[in-house]
CSV table of C-alpha atoms in Angstrom, one decimal:
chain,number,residue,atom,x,y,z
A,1,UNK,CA,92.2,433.8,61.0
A,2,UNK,CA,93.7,437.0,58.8
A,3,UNK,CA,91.0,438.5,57.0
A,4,UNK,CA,92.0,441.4,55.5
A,5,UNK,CA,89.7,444.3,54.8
A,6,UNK,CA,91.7,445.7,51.4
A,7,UNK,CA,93.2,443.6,48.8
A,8,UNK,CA,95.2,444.3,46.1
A,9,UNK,CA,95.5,441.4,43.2
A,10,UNK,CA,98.6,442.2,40.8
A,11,UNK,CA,97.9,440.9,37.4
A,12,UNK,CA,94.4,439.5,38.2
A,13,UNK,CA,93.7,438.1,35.2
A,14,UNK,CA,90.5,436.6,34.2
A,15,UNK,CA,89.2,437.0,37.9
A,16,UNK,CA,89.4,433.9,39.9
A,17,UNK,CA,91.6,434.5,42.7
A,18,UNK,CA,89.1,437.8,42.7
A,19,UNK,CA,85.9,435.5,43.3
A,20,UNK,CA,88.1,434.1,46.4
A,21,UNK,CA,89.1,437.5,47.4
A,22,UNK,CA,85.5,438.9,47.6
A,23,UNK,CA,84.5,436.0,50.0
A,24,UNK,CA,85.9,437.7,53.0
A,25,UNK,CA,86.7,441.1,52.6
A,26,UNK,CA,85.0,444.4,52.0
A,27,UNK,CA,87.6,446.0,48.8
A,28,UNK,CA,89.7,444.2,46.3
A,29,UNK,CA,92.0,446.7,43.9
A,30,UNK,CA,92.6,444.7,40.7
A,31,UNK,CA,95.7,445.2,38.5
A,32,UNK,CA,96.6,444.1,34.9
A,33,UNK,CA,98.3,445.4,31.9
A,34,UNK,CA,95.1,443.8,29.7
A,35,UNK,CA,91.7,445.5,29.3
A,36,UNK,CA,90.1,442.3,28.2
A,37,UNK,CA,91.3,440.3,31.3
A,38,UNK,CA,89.4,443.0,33.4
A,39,UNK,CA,86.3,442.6,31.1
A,40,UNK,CA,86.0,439.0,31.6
A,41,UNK,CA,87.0,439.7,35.5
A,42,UNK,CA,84.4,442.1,35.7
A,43,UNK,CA,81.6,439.6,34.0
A,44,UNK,CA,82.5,437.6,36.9
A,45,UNK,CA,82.7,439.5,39.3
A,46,UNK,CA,80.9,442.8,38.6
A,47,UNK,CA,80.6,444.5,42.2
A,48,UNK,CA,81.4,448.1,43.5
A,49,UNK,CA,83.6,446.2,45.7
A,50,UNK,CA,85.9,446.0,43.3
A,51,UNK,CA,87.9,448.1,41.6
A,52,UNK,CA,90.1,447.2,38.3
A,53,UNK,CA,93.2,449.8,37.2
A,54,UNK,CA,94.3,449.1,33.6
A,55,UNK,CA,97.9,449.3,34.3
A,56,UNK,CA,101.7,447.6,33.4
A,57,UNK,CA,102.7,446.3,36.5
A,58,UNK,CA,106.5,447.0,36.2
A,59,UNK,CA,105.5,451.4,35.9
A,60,UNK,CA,103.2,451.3,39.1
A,61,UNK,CA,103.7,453.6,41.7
A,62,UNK,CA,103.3,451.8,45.1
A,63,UNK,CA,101.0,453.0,48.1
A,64,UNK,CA,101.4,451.3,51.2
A,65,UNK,CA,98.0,450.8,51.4
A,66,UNK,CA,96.8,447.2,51.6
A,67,UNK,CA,96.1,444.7,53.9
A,68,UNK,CA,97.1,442.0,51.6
A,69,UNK,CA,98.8,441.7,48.3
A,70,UNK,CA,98.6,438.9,46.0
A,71,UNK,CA,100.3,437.4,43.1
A,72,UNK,CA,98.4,434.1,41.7
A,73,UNK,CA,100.7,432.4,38.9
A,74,UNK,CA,102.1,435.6,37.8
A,75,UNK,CA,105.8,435.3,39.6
A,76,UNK,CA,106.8,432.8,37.3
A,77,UNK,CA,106.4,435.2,34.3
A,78,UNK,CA,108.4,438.2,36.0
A,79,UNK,CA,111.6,438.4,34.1
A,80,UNK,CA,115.1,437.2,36.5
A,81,UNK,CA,116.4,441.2,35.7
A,82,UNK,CA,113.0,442.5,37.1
A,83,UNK,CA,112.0,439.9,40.1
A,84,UNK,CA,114.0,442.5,42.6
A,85,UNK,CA,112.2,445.4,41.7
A,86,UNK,CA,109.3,444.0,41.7
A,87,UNK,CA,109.5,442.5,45.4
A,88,UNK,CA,110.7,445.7,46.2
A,89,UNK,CA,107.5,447.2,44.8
A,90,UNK,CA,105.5,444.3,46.5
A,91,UNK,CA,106.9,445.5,49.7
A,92,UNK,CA,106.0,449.3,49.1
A,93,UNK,CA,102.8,448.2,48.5
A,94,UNK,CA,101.6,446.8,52.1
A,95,UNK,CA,100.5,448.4,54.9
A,96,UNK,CA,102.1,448.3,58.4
A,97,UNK,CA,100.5,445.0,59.4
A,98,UNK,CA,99.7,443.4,56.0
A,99,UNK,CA,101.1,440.9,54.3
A,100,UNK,CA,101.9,439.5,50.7
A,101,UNK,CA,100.6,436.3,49.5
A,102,UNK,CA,101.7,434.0,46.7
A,103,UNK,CA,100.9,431.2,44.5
A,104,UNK,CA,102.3,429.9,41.4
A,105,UNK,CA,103.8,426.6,39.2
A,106,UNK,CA,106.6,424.6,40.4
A,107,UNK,CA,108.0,422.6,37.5
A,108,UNK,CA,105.8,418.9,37.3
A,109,UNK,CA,105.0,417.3,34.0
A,110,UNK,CA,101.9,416.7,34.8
A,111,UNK,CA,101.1,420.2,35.5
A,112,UNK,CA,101.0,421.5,32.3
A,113,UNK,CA,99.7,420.4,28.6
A,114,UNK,CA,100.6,417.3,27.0
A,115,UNK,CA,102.3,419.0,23.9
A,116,UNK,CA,104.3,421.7,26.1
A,117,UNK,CA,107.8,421.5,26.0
A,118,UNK,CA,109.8,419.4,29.2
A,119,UNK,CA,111.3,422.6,31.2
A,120,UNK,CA,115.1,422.7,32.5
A,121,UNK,CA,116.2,424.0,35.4
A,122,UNK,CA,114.8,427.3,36.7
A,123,UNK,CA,113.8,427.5,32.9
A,124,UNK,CA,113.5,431.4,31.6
A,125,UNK,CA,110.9,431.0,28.7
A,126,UNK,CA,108.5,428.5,27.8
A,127,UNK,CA,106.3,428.2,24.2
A,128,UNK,CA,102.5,428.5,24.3
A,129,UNK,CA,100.2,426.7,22.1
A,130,UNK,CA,96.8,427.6,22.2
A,131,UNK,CA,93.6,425.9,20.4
A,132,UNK,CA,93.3,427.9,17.7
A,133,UNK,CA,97.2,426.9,16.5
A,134,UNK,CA,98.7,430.6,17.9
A,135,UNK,CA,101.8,430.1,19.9
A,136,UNK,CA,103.5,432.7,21.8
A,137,UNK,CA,107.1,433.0,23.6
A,138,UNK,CA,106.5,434.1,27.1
A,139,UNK,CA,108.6,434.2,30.2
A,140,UNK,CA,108.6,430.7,33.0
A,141,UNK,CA,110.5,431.3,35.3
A,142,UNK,CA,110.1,428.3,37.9
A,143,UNK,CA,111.4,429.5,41.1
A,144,UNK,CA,112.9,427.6,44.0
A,145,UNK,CA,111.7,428.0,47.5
A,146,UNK,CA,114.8,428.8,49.6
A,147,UNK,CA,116.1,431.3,46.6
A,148,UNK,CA,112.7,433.1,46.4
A,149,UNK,CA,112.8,433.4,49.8
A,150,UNK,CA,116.3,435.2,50.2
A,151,UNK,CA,114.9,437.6,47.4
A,152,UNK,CA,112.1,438.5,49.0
A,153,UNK,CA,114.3,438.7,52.2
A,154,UNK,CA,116.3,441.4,50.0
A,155,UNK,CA,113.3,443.0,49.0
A,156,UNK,CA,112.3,443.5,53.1
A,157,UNK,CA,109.3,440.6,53.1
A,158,UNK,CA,109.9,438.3,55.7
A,159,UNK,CA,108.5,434.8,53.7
A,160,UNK,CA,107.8,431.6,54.0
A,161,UNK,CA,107.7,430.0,50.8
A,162,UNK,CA,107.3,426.1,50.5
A,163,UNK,CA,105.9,423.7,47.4
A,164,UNK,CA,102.8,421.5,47.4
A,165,UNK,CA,103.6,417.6,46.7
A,166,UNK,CA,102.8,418.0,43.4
A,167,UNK,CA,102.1,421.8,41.7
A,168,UNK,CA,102.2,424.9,43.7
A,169,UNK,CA,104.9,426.7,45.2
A,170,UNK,CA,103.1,429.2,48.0
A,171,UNK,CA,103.8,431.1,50.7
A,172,UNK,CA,103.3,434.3,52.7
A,173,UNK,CA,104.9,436.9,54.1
A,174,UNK,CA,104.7,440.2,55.9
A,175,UNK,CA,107.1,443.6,56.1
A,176,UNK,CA,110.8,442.7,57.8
């Protein structure tokens, strides 16, 4: 089984993916553009074995230092223009070895909320409604397997990238 000893978790959110990250390895690096989503991360998840950097994902400067990089349902919101960049950047990122690891939507009603609008193809932008009333524009980009795949292929990841039956589109890859 991979277990890879240094993790880095672009836009990490609220810290989920982070609790699964911190069951078997020793360092997780976590990235996102949004102080608050590290606060509530690090409520979770408050360890010295992770370590948050308040930063927009699109100005990073890559390392080549990690074992594993991840991307939980953030791919989708990655503006078309941007997506080859930012696989390019994904790739700069892992170490000689590593590998990148992804997770996201794949367009099913039943995978989003009732009063969410029915996405086309490939989509672009999607409306959320929240609770309180707010609603916010935001890119959805639903990507399909075999395209992602020749992207990333561009990019220099060698991938495999398949959907679930019913949500998830997933898959891994290392350094071509």
């Amino acid at each position: 089984m991979y277990n890879p000893e240094c993790r880095f978790s672009l836009a990490s959110g609220t810290g989920l993916w982070t609790s699964e990250h911190l069951r078997s390895t020793q360092r997780v690096t976590c990235l996102d553009a949004a102080g608050e989503m590290h606060d509530v991360n690090r409520g979770k998840n408050g360890t010295d074995r992770v370590h948050y950097r308040l930063e927009d994902l699109f100005e990073r400067e890559p390392s080549g230092e990690y074992d594993l990089v991840s991307t939980t349902f953030w791919l989708s919101h990655v503006p078309t223009d941007r997506l080859d960049e930012f696989l390019r950047d994904v790739a700069r990122s892992i170490s000689e070895g590593g590998h990148f690891f992804l997770v996201d939507s794949q367009i099913a009603r039943t995978s989003r909320a009732r009063d969410h609008e029915e996405p086309g193809e490939n989509f672009g932008s999607s409306r959320r409604k929240f609770n309180d009333g707010r609603e916010f524009d935001i890119v959805k980009i639903f990507h399909d397997p075999d395209d992602l795949t020749e992207r990333m292929a561009n990019a220099g990841l060698r991938a495999d990238v398949q959907t679930s039956e019913n949500f998830f589109i997933y898959g891994m890859a290392d350094l071509t």
